[in-house]
Each structure stands twice: as C-alpha cells, then as structure tokens.
C-alpha cells in the first residue's frame, strides 16, 4: 500500500540553525500538509499546499517557516532559524483530493526535531 | 477559534469492554474525523463523518455526530489490548484546508 515517507526520522540541531524536513507524499496525491506535535500536546496544523501555492496556514506558520515542492516527488518544510520551542514531531500528510471531498488524508511517520 | 476537545482525557478498561470517547467543537465544520496514534508514532485515519451524517460504522467503530450540540462520539466495541493508543478527533473547517485536532483521549485496554 502506498505511504507517505519522511526523512530524517530524527533531526538534532543547534538553536539558530536552518533545518529542512523532507516528505515524499503518495504519488498521485495533489494536496499536501504539515502538522506539528509538541511532546505531550495536541497535533497542530501548520500549512496546506496545493498547485504550488499555500492554501491555508496557521498562526504558527510565521516568516521563519516555508514550504516547497522542489520536484515532482518531494515536499519540504524549512525552518530558517530554529528556536528551542520548535522542538516537536513534524508530520507531513497528503490527500488525493481536497479534504472536503476526500475521506482520508494520509500521514507520514513524522520527523522528531530537537533544537538544542 | 474552532477546536476539538476530547473527553475523557484518559480511559482504562478491560479487554472485551466497550470504549466511548467524546469530542466537542466550537464552529461550523465540513466534516469530523477520528485518528489513532500509537505512542510516538504517526497518525492513522480511522473514520470520517460528514456534517450531514449522523452515524457511521466501520468494523468495531461507531461514530455519531450531533451538529446541534457540536459534538461527536467514538465507540470501540469489544476492545482489545491492541486498541491501546491515543485517539484524536479532528475537524475540517468549512473552507476545507485546515484540520484542527483535539487534545486526545489516551485509551488503555488491559488484557
């Protein structure tokens, strides 16, 4: 069964450094999402992306964050200058159709980001 | 702001018993979904119910939605130890691109 993959599984970085989290969505999916989950807390929506544009973003997704689909398969989340509070599990998800039409978005296994 | 909140926060039951988890939200929604998360792992989509539906079944799962009360419930029947996980409800806003998750219910099923 097709699945969303994410790399790396764990990223450790120093405060102020840039990180890029990578995701490979399911191949025929057109809608892509990033979420984060701080340890012990709820999953938080960051951004949705369709047709090479951000569809919607949350208040968390400030100028330090950016997303890109650099080629036909990868979907990346960049954090320009990491802060301690960016430490979290970051989940990528994808769906074939818009979420209001499809029944399912598929989540990757997550990247655990630790900012020291 | 739109928010899904689960109740109870934690639930411990014996294998074979039914588990019921509730979710409330604040604003109008397109649909409501339930997810499962094993400790430290990714989210698995369980079931989706649309705003014009009242009840939905999938295997041992039964979901209800009451839009007048802005609430939903997830029933897992004949629970198994393997059902031990956190369960989250999530609502899709009427714009259709933003999914808001609740804080989750931690279910522990004792063998």
Coordinates of C-alpha atoms in Angstrom, one line a residue:
Chain A
X1 CA 0.0 0.0 0.0
X2 CA 1.3 3.5 -0.9
X3 CA 2.5 5.5 2.1
X4 CA 3.9 8.9 2.9
X5 CA 7.5 8.9 3.9
X6 CA 9.5 11.4 5.8
X7 CA 13.2 12.0 6.3
X8 CA 15.1 12.2 8.6
X9 CA 13.3 10.3 11.4
X10 CA 15.2 12.4 14.0
X11 CA 17.0 15.7 13.4
X12 CA 19.1 17.4 16.1
X13 CA 20.1 21.0 15.5
X14 CA 21.5 24.0 17.3
X15 CA 19.3 27.0 18.0
X16 CA 19.5 29.5 15.1
X17 CA 20.3 26.9 12.5
X18 CA 18.2 26.2 9.5
X19 CA 16.6 22.8 9.0
X20 CA 14.8 21.2 6.1
X21 CA 12.4 18.4 6.8
X22 CA 11.6 16.3 3.8
X23 CA 8.5 14.4 2.8
X24 CA 7.5 12.2 -0.1
X25 CA 3.7 12.2 -0.4
X26 CA 1.8 9.5 -2.1
X27 CA 2.5 9.7 -5.8
X28 CA -1.0 10.6 -7.2
X29 CA -1.9 13.0 -4.4
X30 CA -2.3 16.7 -5.1
X31 CA -2.8 18.2 -1.6
X32 CA -0.1 18.4 1.0
X33 CA 0.0 19.4 4.6
X34 CA 2.4 19.9 7.5
X35 CA 1.5 19.5 11.2
X36 CA 3.5 19.5 14.3
X37 CA 3.0 17.9 17.7
X38 CA 5.0 19.2 20.7
X39 CA 5.6 16.4 23.2
X40 CA 2.5 15.5 25.1
X41 CA 0.4 18.1 23.3
X42 CA -2.2 18.1 20.5
X43 CA -1.4 17.9 16.8
X44 CA -1.3 21.4 15.3
X45 CA -2.0 22.4 11.7
X46 CA 0.8 24.4 10.1
X47 CA 0.1 24.7 6.4
X48 CA -1.7 23.2 3.4
X49 CA -0.3 23.3 -0.1
X50 CA -1.9 22.8 -3.5
X51 CA -0.9 23.6 -7.0
X52 CA 2.4 25.0 -5.9
X53 CA 0.7 27.5 -3.5
X54 CA -0.1 27.7 0.1
X55 CA -3.8 27.2 0.5
X56 CA -4.0 28.0 4.2
X57 CA -1.6 28.5 7.1
X58 CA -1.9 28.8 10.8
X59 CA -0.7 31.5 13.1
X60 CA 2.3 29.2 14.0
X61 CA 3.5 29.3 10.3
X62 CA 5.3 32.6 10.5
X63 CA 8.1 34.0 8.3
X64 CA 10.5 31.5 9.8
X65 CA 8.7 28.7 8.0
X66 CA 8.4 28.0 4.3
X67 CA 7.3 25.1 2.2
X68 CA 8.3 24.0 -1.2
X69 CA 7.7 21.2 -3.7
X70 CA 11.1 21.4 -5.4
X71 CA 10.4 18.5 -7.8
X72 CA 7.6 16.1 -8.7
X73 CA 8.0 14.0 -5.6
X74 CA 9.4 15.9 -2.6
X75 CA 7.5 18.3 -0.3
X76 CA 9.8 20.2 2.2
X77 CA 9.3 22.3 5.3
X78 CA 12.1 24.7 6.0
X79 CA 12.6 26.4 9.4
X80 CA 15.1 29.3 8.8
X81 CA 16.4 30.0 12.3
X82 CA 15.3 27.3 14.8
X83 CA 14.2 28.2 18.3
X84 CA 14.0 25.9 21.3
X85 CA 10.2 25.9 21.1
X86 CA 10.4 24.5 17.6
X87 CA 11.3 21.1 19.1
X88 CA 8.4 18.8 18.2
X89 CA 7.4 16.0 16.0
X90 CA 6.6 17.2 12.5
X91 CA 4.1 15.3 10.4
X92 CA 3.6 15.5 6.7
X93 CA 0.3 14.4 5.2
X94 CA -1.2 14.2 1.7
X95 CA -4.6 13.6 0.1
X96 CA -5.7 12.9 -3.4
X97 CA -8.5 15.4 -3.3
X98 CA -9.3 18.4 -1.2
X99 CA -10.2 17.4 2.3
X100 CA -13.8 18.5 1.9
X101 CA -14.2 15.9 -0.9
X102 CA -11.9 13.0 0.0
X103 CA -12.4 10.8 3.0
X104 CA -8.8 10.5 4.0
X105 CA -5.5 12.3 4.4
X106 CA -2.5 10.0 4.9
X107 CA 0.1 10.8 7.5
X108 CA 3.8 10.1 7.4
X109 CA 5.6 8.6 10.4
X110 CA 7.0 12.0 11.4
X111 CA 10.3 13.7 12.0
X112 CA 11.3 14.4 15.5
X113 CA 13.1 17.7 15.6
X114 CA 15.2 18.5 18.7
X115 CA 16.6 22.1 19.0
X116 CA 19.4 22.5 21.5
Chain B
X1 CA -11.4 29.5 17.4
X2 CA -12.5 26.2 16.1
X3 CA -11.4 23.4 18.5
X4 CA -12.0 19.7 19.1
X5 CA -11.8 18.7 22.7
X6 CA -12.0 15.1 23.8
X7 CA -13.5 13.7 26.9
X8 CA -12.3 11.8 28.9
X9 CA -8.6 12.7 28.8
X10 CA -7.7 9.1 29.7
X11 CA -9.7 5.9 29.8
X12 CA -8.7 2.5 31.2
X13 CA -10.9 -0.6 30.5
X14 CA -10.7 -4.4 30.4
X15 CA -10.4 -6.3 27.2
X16 CA -13.8 -7.1 25.8
X17 CA -15.4 -3.9 27.2
X18 CA -16.6 -1.1 25.0
X19 CA -14.8 2.3 25.0
X20 CA -16.6 5.5 24.4
X21 CA -14.8 8.8 23.7
X22 CA -16.5 12.1 23.2
X23 CA -15.4 15.2 21.2
X24 CA -16.8 18.7 21.2
X25 CA -16.0 21.6 18.9
X26 CA -17.0 25.2 18.6
X27 CA -17.6 26.3 15.0
X28 CA -19.3 25.0 11.9
X29 CA -17.5 22.2 10.2
X30 CA -17.3 20.4 6.9
X31 CA -16.5 17.0 8.5
X32 CA -15.1 15.4 11.6
X33 CA -12.5 12.7 11.6
X34 CA -11.1 10.3 14.2
X35 CA -7.5 9.3 14.3
X36 CA -5.5 6.9 16.3
X37 CA -1.9 7.4 17.4
X38 CA 0.3 4.8 19.0
X39 CA 2.9 6.2 21.3
X40 CA 5.5 8.3 19.4
X41 CA 4.2 7.2 16.0
X42 CA 2.2 8.7 13.2
X43 CA -1.5 9.2 12.9
X44 CA -3.8 6.7 11.4
X45 CA -7.1 7.8 10.0
X46 CA -9.9 5.7 11.4
X47 CA -13.2 7.2 10.2
X48 CA -14.7 10.4 8.8
X49 CA -18.2 11.6 9.3
X50 CA -19.6 14.5 7.2
X51 CA -21.7 17.3 8.6
X52 CA -24.9 16.0 7.0
X53 CA -24.4 12.5 8.5
X54 CA -25.5 11.4 12.0
X55 CA -23.9 8.0 12.4
X56 CA -21.3 5.9 10.7
X57 CA -19.9 2.4 11.2
X58 CA -16.6 0.8 10.3
X59 CA -15.9 -2.6 11.8
X60 CA -15.8 -2.3 15.5
X61 CA -16.0 1.5 15.3
X62 CA -19.2 3.5 15.6
X63 CA -19.1 7.3 15.2
X64 CA -22.0 9.7 15.9
X65 CA -22.2 13.4 15.1
X66 CA -24.7 15.9 16.6
X67 CA -24.2 19.2 14.8
X68 CA -26.8 20.9 17.0
X69 CA -24.6 20.1 20.1
X70 CA -21.4 20.4 18.2
X71 CA -20.3 17.0 19.5
X72 CA -19.2 13.6 18.3
X73 CA -18.6 10.2 19.9
X74 CA -16.4 7.3 19.0
X75 CA -17.4 3.9 20.3
X76 CA -15.0 1.0 20.0
X77 CA -16.8 -2.3 20.7
X78 CA -15.2 -5.4 22.1
X79 CA -11.9 -3.7 22.8
X80 CA -8.6 -5.5 22.5
X81 CA -5.2 -4.8 24.1
X82 CA -4.0 -3.7 20.7
X83 CA -6.5 -0.9 20.8
X84 CA -4.3 0.8 23.4
X85 CA -3.4 4.2 21.9
X86 CA -4.4 7.8 21.8
X87 CA -7.5 8.8 19.9
X88 CA -8.0 12.2 18.4
X89 CA -10.9 13.9 16.9
X90 CA -10.2 16.5 14.2
X91 CA -12.5 18.9 12.4
X92 CA -12.2 20.3 9.0
X93 CA -13.1 24.0 8.6
X94 CA -15.7 25.0 6.1
X95 CA -13.0 26.4 3.9
X96 CA -11.8 22.9 3.5
X97 CA -8.0 23.2 4.0
X98 CA -7.4 23.4 7.7
X99 CA -7.8 20.4 10.1
X100 CA -7.9 21.2 13.8
X101 CA -7.1 18.4 16.3
X102 CA -8.3 17.9 19.8
X103 CA -6.1 17.1 22.7
X104 CA -6.9 13.4 22.5
X105 CA -8.1 10.6 24.8
X106 CA -5.5 8.1 26.0
X107 CA -7.1 4.6 25.9
X108 CA -5.5 1.8 27.8
X109 CA -7.0 -1.7 27.3
X110 CA -6.0 -4.2 29.9
X111 CA -5.6 -7.8 28.8

